mmCIF file of C-alpha atoms in Angstrom:
data_model
loop_
_atom_site.group_PDB
_atom_site.id
_atom_site.type_symbol
_atom_site.label_atom_id
_atom_site.label_comp_id
_atom_site.label_asym_id
_atom_site.label_seq_id
_atom_site.Cartn_x
_atom_site.Cartn_y
_atom_site.Cartn_z
ATOM 1 C CA UNK A 319 -43.709 -2.014 18.625
ATOM 2 C CA UNK A 320 -41.329 -3.126 15.889
ATOM 3 C CA UNK A 321 -40.953 -6.860 15.299
ATOM 4 C CA UNK A 322 -37.430 -8.091 14.611
ATOM 5 C CA UNK A 323 -36.862 -11.646 13.491
ATOM 6 C CA UNK A 324 -34.097 -13.571 15.231
ATOM 7 C CA UNK A 325 -32.596 -17.032 15.061
ATOM 8 C CA UNK A 326 -31.066 -19.212 17.753
ATOM 9 C CA UNK A 327 -28.212 -21.188 16.210
ATOM 10 C CA UNK A 328 -26.149 -23.984 17.762
ATOM 11 C CA UNK A 329 -22.686 -23.503 16.236
ATOM 12 C CA UNK A 330 -20.292 -26.469 16.026
ATOM 13 C CA UNK A 331 -23.127 -29.002 16.201
ATOM 14 C CA UNK A 332 -25.776 -30.612 14.051
ATOM 15 C CA UNK A 333 -27.913 -31.419 17.107
ATOM 16 C CA UNK A 334 -30.444 -29.201 18.855
ATOM 17 C CA UNK A 335 -29.133 -27.899 22.173
ATOM 18 C CA UNK A 336 -25.600 -28.939 21.231
ATOM 19 C CA UNK A 337 -22.543 -26.919 20.354
ATOM 20 C CA UNK A 338 -22.254 -23.252 21.240
ATOM 21 C CA UNK A 339 -25.495 -21.263 21.021
ATOM 22 C CA UNK A 340 -25.749 -17.729 19.661
ATOM 23 C CA UNK A 341 -28.703 -15.522 18.844
ATOM 24 C CA UNK A 342 -28.588 -13.943 15.373
ATOM 25 C CA UNK A 343 -30.560 -10.835 14.371
ATOM 26 C CA UNK A 344 -30.660 -9.670 10.752
ATOM 27 C CA UNK A 345 -31.441 -5.945 10.664
ATOM 28 C CA UNK A 346 -32.427 -3.671 7.789
ATOM 29 C CA UNK A 347 -30.523 -0.806 9.443
ATOM 30 C CA UNK A 348 -28.547 -0.267 12.616
ATOM 31 C CA UNK A 349 -30.464 0.425 15.786
ATOM 32 C CA UNK A 350 -29.090 2.442 18.700
ATOM 33 C CA UNK A 351 -26.429 0.651 20.749
ATOM 34 C CA UNK A 352 -28.607 0.632 23.875
ATOM 35 C CA UNK A 353 -31.370 -1.101 21.905
ATOM 36 C CA UNK A 354 -28.938 -3.737 20.612
ATOM 37 C CA UNK A 355 -27.726 -4.337 24.156
ATOM 38 C CA UNK A 356 -31.292 -4.700 25.450
ATOM 39 C CA UNK A 357 -32.036 -7.165 22.668
ATOM 40 C CA UNK A 358 -28.944 -9.198 23.590
ATOM 41 C CA UNK A 359 -30.065 -9.177 27.211
ATOM 42 C CA UNK A 360 -33.519 -10.374 26.178
ATOM 43 C CA UNK A 361 -32.030 -13.240 24.133
ATOM 44 C CA UNK A 362 -29.870 -14.160 27.150
ATOM 45 C CA UNK A 363 -27.239 -16.047 25.161
ATOM 46 C CA UNK A 364 -23.481 -15.745 25.640
ATOM 47 C CA UNK A 365 -23.415 -13.700 22.400
ATOM 48 C CA UNK A 366 -25.891 -12.163 20.003
ATOM 49 C CA UNK A 367 -24.770 -11.334 16.468
ATOM 50 C CA UNK A 368 -26.400 -8.435 14.612
ATOM 51 C CA UNK A 369 -25.840 -7.793 10.920
ATOM 52 C CA UNK A 370 -26.919 -5.329 8.244
ATOM 53 C CA UNK A 371 -26.618 -5.957 4.490
ATOM 54 C CA UNK A 372 -24.273 -3.643 2.550
ATOM 55 C CA UNK A 373 -23.260 -3.427 -1.113
ATOM 56 C CA UNK A 374 -20.079 -5.419 -0.370
ATOM 57 C CA UNK A 375 -21.515 -7.966 2.070
ATOM 58 C CA UNK A 376 -22.612 -7.452 5.660
ATOM 59 C CA UNK A 377 -21.662 -5.296 8.622
ATOM 60 C CA UNK A 378 -21.466 -7.474 11.732
ATOM 61 C CA UNK A 379 -21.445 -6.671 15.456
ATOM 62 C CA UNK A 380 -21.538 -8.865 18.569
ATOM 63 C CA UNK A 381 -23.036 -8.192 21.987
ATOM 64 C CA UNK A 382 -23.011 -10.099 25.266
ATOM 65 C CA UNK A 383 -25.603 -9.340 27.925
ATOM 66 C CA UNK A 384 -23.183 -6.722 29.308
ATOM 67 C CA UNK A 385 -21.597 -4.932 26.328
ATOM 68 C CA UNK A 386 -20.510 -4.966 22.706
ATOM 69 C CA UNK A 387 -17.469 -7.191 22.191
ATOM 70 C CA UNK A 388 -14.597 -7.074 19.704
ATOM 71 C CA UNK A 389 -14.851 -10.526 18.143
ATOM 72 C CA UNK A 390 -16.805 -13.765 18.433
ATOM 73 C CA UNK A 391 -16.080 -16.754 16.225
ATOM 74 C CA UNK A 392 -19.089 -18.941 16.967
ATOM 75 C CA UNK A 393 -21.551 -16.045 16.596
ATOM 76 C CA UNK A 394 -19.906 -15.144 13.261
ATOM 77 C CA UNK A 395 -20.430 -18.703 12.041
ATOM 78 C CA UNK A 396 -24.001 -18.602 13.371
ATOM 79 C CA UNK A 397 -24.663 -15.389 11.407
ATOM 80 C CA UNK A 398 -23.191 -16.964 8.264
ATOM 81 C CA UNK A 399 -25.408 -20.020 8.755
ATOM 82 C CA UNK A 400 -28.505 -17.802 8.895
ATOM 83 C CA UNK A 401 -27.448 -15.915 5.757
ATOM 84 C CA UNK A 402 -26.718 -19.097 3.793
ATOM 85 C CA UNK A 403 -29.701 -21.137 5.008
ATOM 86 C CA UNK A 404 -32.487 -18.589 5.371
ATOM 87 C CA UNK A 405 -31.562 -15.486 3.372
ATOM 88 C CA UNK A 406 -30.579 -17.201 0.111
ATOM 89 C CA UNK A 407 -27.053 -15.809 -0.192
ATOM 90 C CA UNK A 408 -26.122 -16.327 -3.867
ATOM 91 C CA UNK A 409 -22.421 -17.210 -3.542
ATOM 92 C CA UNK A 410 -20.264 -19.558 -1.467
ATOM 93 C CA UNK A 411 -18.511 -16.690 0.350
ATOM 94 C CA UNK A 412 -19.753 -14.046 2.771
ATOM 95 C CA UNK A 413 -17.707 -10.961 3.575
ATOM 96 C CA UNK A 414 -18.344 -9.411 6.988
ATOM 97 C CA UNK A 415 -17.106 -5.934 7.844
ATOM 98 C CA UNK A 416 -16.503 -5.394 11.568
ATOM 99 C CA UNK A 417 -15.639 -2.415 13.751
ATOM 100 C CA UNK A 418 -12.705 -3.915 15.599
ATOM 101 C CA UNK A 419 -11.048 -6.634 13.508
ATOM 102 C CA UNK A 420 -11.719 -5.513 9.935
ATOM 103 C CA UNK A 421 -12.971 -8.009 7.380
ATOM 104 C CA UNK A 422 -13.950 -11.578 8.151
ATOM 105 C CA UNK A 423 -14.669 -14.065 5.385
ATOM 106 C CA UNK A 424 -16.835 -17.175 5.734
ATOM 107 C CA UNK A 425 -16.837 -19.761 2.952
ATOM 108 C CA UNK A 426 -19.343 -22.556 2.482
ATOM 109 C CA UNK A 427 -18.292 -25.936 1.108
ATOM 110 C CA UNK A 428 -21.186 -28.390 1.266
ATOM 111 C CA UNK A 429 -22.368 -28.492 4.872
ATOM 112 C CA UNK A 430 -19.118 -26.983 6.182
ATOM 113 C CA UNK A 431 -18.453 -23.330 6.949
ATOM 114 C CA UNK A 432 -14.884 -22.028 7.167
ATOM 115 C CA UNK A 433 -14.104 -18.755 8.928
ATOM 116 C CA UNK A 434 -10.893 -16.904 8.070
ATOM 117 C CA UNK A 435 -10.268 -15.988 11.686
ATOM 118 C CA UNK A 436 -7.631 -13.313 12.301
ATOM 119 C CA UNK A 437 -4.351 -14.927 13.359
ATOM 120 C CA UNK A 438 -3.261 -12.082 15.596
ATOM 121 C CA UNK A 439 -5.675 -9.520 16.923
ATOM 122 C CA UNK A 440 -4.255 -6.551 18.812
ATOM 123 C CA UNK A 441 -7.246 -5.350 20.779
ATOM 124 C CA UNK A 442 -7.142 -2.438 23.207
ATOM 125 C CA UNK A 443 -6.890 -3.750 26.736
ATOM 126 C CA UNK A 444 -6.293 -7.334 25.614
ATOM 127 C CA UNK A 445 -2.736 -7.590 26.939
ATOM 128 C CA UNK A 446 -2.102 -8.647 30.538
ATOM 129 C CA UNK A 447 -0.831 -5.783 32.657
ATOM 130 C CA UNK A 448 2.095 -5.593 35.041
ATOM 131 C CA UNK A 449 4.016 -8.797 34.439
ATOM 132 C CA UNK A 450 1.014 -11.078 34.626
ATOM 133 C CA UNK A 451 2.270 -12.808 31.461
ATOM 134 C CA UNK A 452 5.025 -14.371 33.596
ATOM 135 C CA UNK A 453 2.457 -15.681 36.065
ATOM 136 C CA UNK A 454 0.324 -17.401 33.438
ATOM 137 C CA UNK A 455 3.264 -19.022 31.676
ATOM 138 C CA UNK A 456 3.231 -17.124 28.400
ATOM 139 C CA UNK A 457 6.954 -16.353 28.507
ATOM 140 C CA UNK A 458 9.848 -18.745 28.108
ATOM 141 C CA UNK A 459 11.604 -20.195 31.136
ATOM 142 C CA UNK A 460 14.687 -18.500 32.451
#
């Protein structure tokens, strides 16, 4: 059986069991999607971030216990924390390549990490269907 190191990171907190937890798994190469999903289920966190080193930075993917997801901010910051703290990243910036939202950049300044989060993400299936926008108050009053 292959051993894969993982980290449990509490994003948005400097206290154990605080913030928003995410599992982070550095990989040397991508494993099959069903294996990644089973690993996320085993970690049993809201999200598990998986990354693989590339020439330009890192490829990054996120899984819940049910499926791969398009984007996760706290798990991205958790992955960056692991890279900066445990994998000796040589610069103050990490470039993540993702399947669904393109490039994400995380910059370190002292103890702070800043994520250039996409301002508008047009994800398939992300828009409310059939006038539900009116019901949740996302349109102006008439």
